[in-house]
CSV table of C-alpha atoms in Angstrom, one decimal:
chain,number,residue,atom,x,y,z
A,1,MET,CA,17.7,44.5,-17.4
A,2,SER,CA,14.1,44.1,-15.6
A,3,TYR,CA,12.4,40.6,-15.5
A,4,VAL,CA,8.9,40.4,-17.3
A,5,ALA,CA,6.8,37.5,-16.2
A,6,LYS,CA,5.4,35.7,-19.1
A,7,LYS,CA,1.3,35.3,-19.1
A,8,GLU,CA,0.3,31.6,-19.4
A,9,GLU,CA,-2.2,30.8,-21.8
A,10,PHE,CA,-5.0,28.9,-20.5
A,11,ASP,CA,-6.9,26.8,-23.0
A,12,SER,CA,-10.6,26.6,-21.9
A,13,SER,CA,-11.0,24.2,-24.5
A,14,ALA,CA,-9.2,21.3,-22.8
A,15,PRO,CA,-11.1,19.8,-20.1
A,16,ALA,CA,-9.9,20.0,-16.6
A,17,VAL,CA,-8.6,17.0,-14.9
A,18,LYS,CA,-9.9,16.7,-11.1
A,19,SER,CA,-7.6,15.4,-8.6
A,20,HIS,CA,-8.7,13.6,-5.9
A,21,LYS,CA,-7.1,12.5,-2.8
A,22,ILE,CA,-6.9,8.9,-2.4
A,23,ARG,CA,-5.7,6.5,0.2
A,24,ILE,CA,-4.8,2.9,-0.1
A,25,THR,CA,-5.0,0.9,2.9
A,26,LEU,CA,-3.4,-2.5,3.1
A,27,THR,CA,-4.6,-5.3,5.9
A,28,SER,CA,-3.0,-8.3,6.5
A,29,ARG,CA,-2.3,-10.8,9.2
A,30,ASN,CA,0.9,-12.0,7.8
A,31,VAL,CA,3.2,-9.4,7.4
A,32,LYS,CA,5.5,-11.3,4.8
A,33,ASN,CA,2.3,-11.4,2.4
A,34,LEU,CA,2.1,-7.5,2.9
A,35,GLU,CA,5.5,-6.8,2.3
A,36,LYS,CA,6.2,-10.0,0.2
A,37,ALA,CA,9.1,-9.5,-2.0
A,38,THR,CA,8.9,-10.0,-5.8
A,39,HIS,CA,11.7,-9.9,-7.9
A,40,LEU,CA,12.4,-8.0,-10.9
A,41,VAL,CA,15.3,-8.6,-13.6
A,42,ARG,CA,17.0,-5.8,-15.2
A,43,SER,CA,19.9,-5.9,-17.2
A,44,LEU,CA,22.8,-3.2,-16.8
A,45,ALA,CA,25.8,-3.3,-18.9
A,46,ASP,CA,24.7,-7.1,-19.9
A,47,LEU,CA,24.7,-8.0,-16.2
A,48,PRO,CA,21.3,-9.3,-14.5
A,49,LEU,CA,20.6,-7.0,-11.9
A,50,PHE,CA,18.0,-8.3,-9.1
A,51,SER,CA,16.1,-5.8,-7.0
A,52,LEU,CA,13.4,-6.5,-4.6
A,53,PHE,CA,10.4,-4.6,-4.5
A,54,LEU,CA,7.9,-4.8,-1.7
A,55,VAL,CA,3.8,-4.5,-2.2
A,56,CYS,CA,3.7,-1.1,-0.5
A,57,SER,CA,7.0,0.2,-2.4
A,58,ASP,CA,5.7,-1.3,-5.7
A,59,LEU,CA,2.6,0.8,-5.3
A,60,VAL,CA,4.7,3.8,-4.5
A,61,ASN,CA,7.2,3.1,-7.5
A,62,ARG,CA,4.0,2.9,-10.1
A,63,SER,CA,2.8,6.2,-8.7
A,64,LYS,CA,6.0,7.7,-9.0
A,65,ASP,CA,6.4,6.7,-12.6
A,66,LYS,CA,3.0,8.3,-13.4
A,67,GLN,CA,4.4,11.2,-11.5
A,68,LEU,CA,1.7,11.4,-8.7
A,69,ARG,CA,2.5,13.2,-5.6
A,70,VAL,CA,2.8,9.9,-3.1
A,71,LYS,CA,2.9,9.8,0.6
A,72,GLY,CA,3.8,6.3,2.3
A,73,PRO,CA,3.8,3.5,3.1
A,74,VAL,CA,2.9,4.8,6.9
A,75,ARG,CA,3.3,1.4,9.1
A,76,LEU,CA,0.3,2.0,11.8
A,77,PRO,CA,0.7,0.1,14.9
A,78,THR,CA,0.4,-3.7,15.0
A,79,LYS,CA,-3.1,-4.7,16.5
A,80,ILE,CA,-2.8,-8.0,18.8
A,81,LEU,CA,-5.6,-9.6,19.6
A,82,HIS,CA,-5.6,-12.3,22.7
A,83,ILE,CA,-7.4,-15.1,23.9
A,84,THR,CA,-7.0,-17.2,26.8
A,85,THR,CA,-8.9,-20.5,27.4
A,86,ARG,CA,-8.7,-23.4,29.3
A,87,LYS,CA,-7.5,-26.7,27.4
A,88,SER,CA,-9.8,-29.1,29.6
A,89,PRO,CA,-13.4,-29.4,28.5
A,90,CYS,CA,-15.0,-30.4,31.6
A,91,GLY,CA,-12.7,-28.4,34.2
A,92,GLU,CA,-11.2,-31.5,36.0
A,93,GLY,CA,-7.2,-32.1,36.1
A,94,SER,CA,-4.6,-29.8,36.2
A,95,LYS,CA,-5.4,-26.1,35.5
A,96,THR,CA,-3.6,-25.8,31.7
A,97,TRP,CA,-4.5,-22.8,29.8
A,98,ASP,CA,-4.1,-22.1,25.9
A,99,HIS,CA,-2.8,-18.5,25.1
A,100,LEU,CA,-3.8,-17.4,21.4
A,101,GLU,CA,-3.2,-14.3,20.0
A,102,MET,CA,-3.7,-12.8,16.2
A,103,LYS,CA,-1.6,-10.2,14.9
A,104,ILE,CA,-3.0,-7.6,12.2
A,105,TYR,CA,-0.6,-5.6,10.3
A,106,LYS,CA,-1.8,-2.5,8.5
A,107,ARG,CA,-0.1,0.2,5.8
A,108,LEU,CA,-1.5,3.3,4.4
A,109,ILE,CA,-0.4,5.1,0.9
A,110,ASP,CA,-2.0,8.3,0.1
A,111,LEU,CA,-2.0,9.8,-3.2
A,112,GLU,CA,-3.2,12.7,-5.1
A,113,SER,CA,-4.5,11.8,-8.7
A,114,PRO,CA,-7.4,11.3,-11.2
A,115,ALA,CA,-9.4,8.0,-10.4
A,116,GLU,CA,-8.7,6.8,-13.7
A,117,VAL,CA,-4.9,6.7,-13.0
A,118,VAL,CA,-5.7,4.8,-9.7
A,119,LYS,CA,-7.3,2.0,-11.4
A,120,GLN,CA,-3.7,1.5,-13.6
A,121,ILE,CA,-1.9,1.7,-10.4
A,122,THR,CA,-3.9,-0.7,-8.5
A,123,SER,CA,-4.1,-3.6,-11.4
A,124,MET,CA,-1.3,-5.4,-9.9
A,125,SER,CA,-1.7,-8.5,-8.4
A,126,ILE,CA,-2.0,-9.0,-4.7
A,127,ASP,CA,-1.5,-12.1,-2.9
A,128,SER,CA,-4.4,-13.6,-1.0
A,129,GLY,CA,-4.5,-12.6,2.7
A,130,VAL,CA,-3.9,-8.7,2.2
A,131,GLU,CA,-7.2,-6.9,2.0
A,132,VAL,CA,-7.0,-3.6,-0.1
A,133,GLU,CA,-9.2,-0.8,0.5
A,134,VAL,CA,-9.3,2.2,-1.7
A,135,THR,CA,-11.0,5.7,-0.3
A,136,ILE,CA,-11.3,8.6,-2.7
A,137,ALA,CA,-12.0,12.2,-0.9
A,138,ALA,CA,-12.8,15.0,-3.0
């Protein structure tokens, strides 16, 4: 028997949905806020099952529910900012120093989807202190 490939019919009347490459960047000074766990309760055979989903993985799970192509979350290196300053305002006395540092954490999530779907995915509530940047490429 020979195999005959079926010709797929293309409906030209249906509008083509353009897929965009979308990058979501999450930035925070507190890693707990960035990857804060939210408790979801599911019942399985009348037993409650608690599962933890991180903010990043919650975005990924919402995207996979809509059957989108997802890459991430990609953890970028932590940026550490240092400041060393004198404790004494007048310069007299023992030479004591303060060492201050601020850590900045960043996560990237890449999606391929229409722009309307991203609005639905990112409609979740995110803690204060977490900056969200959405970049849409062709």
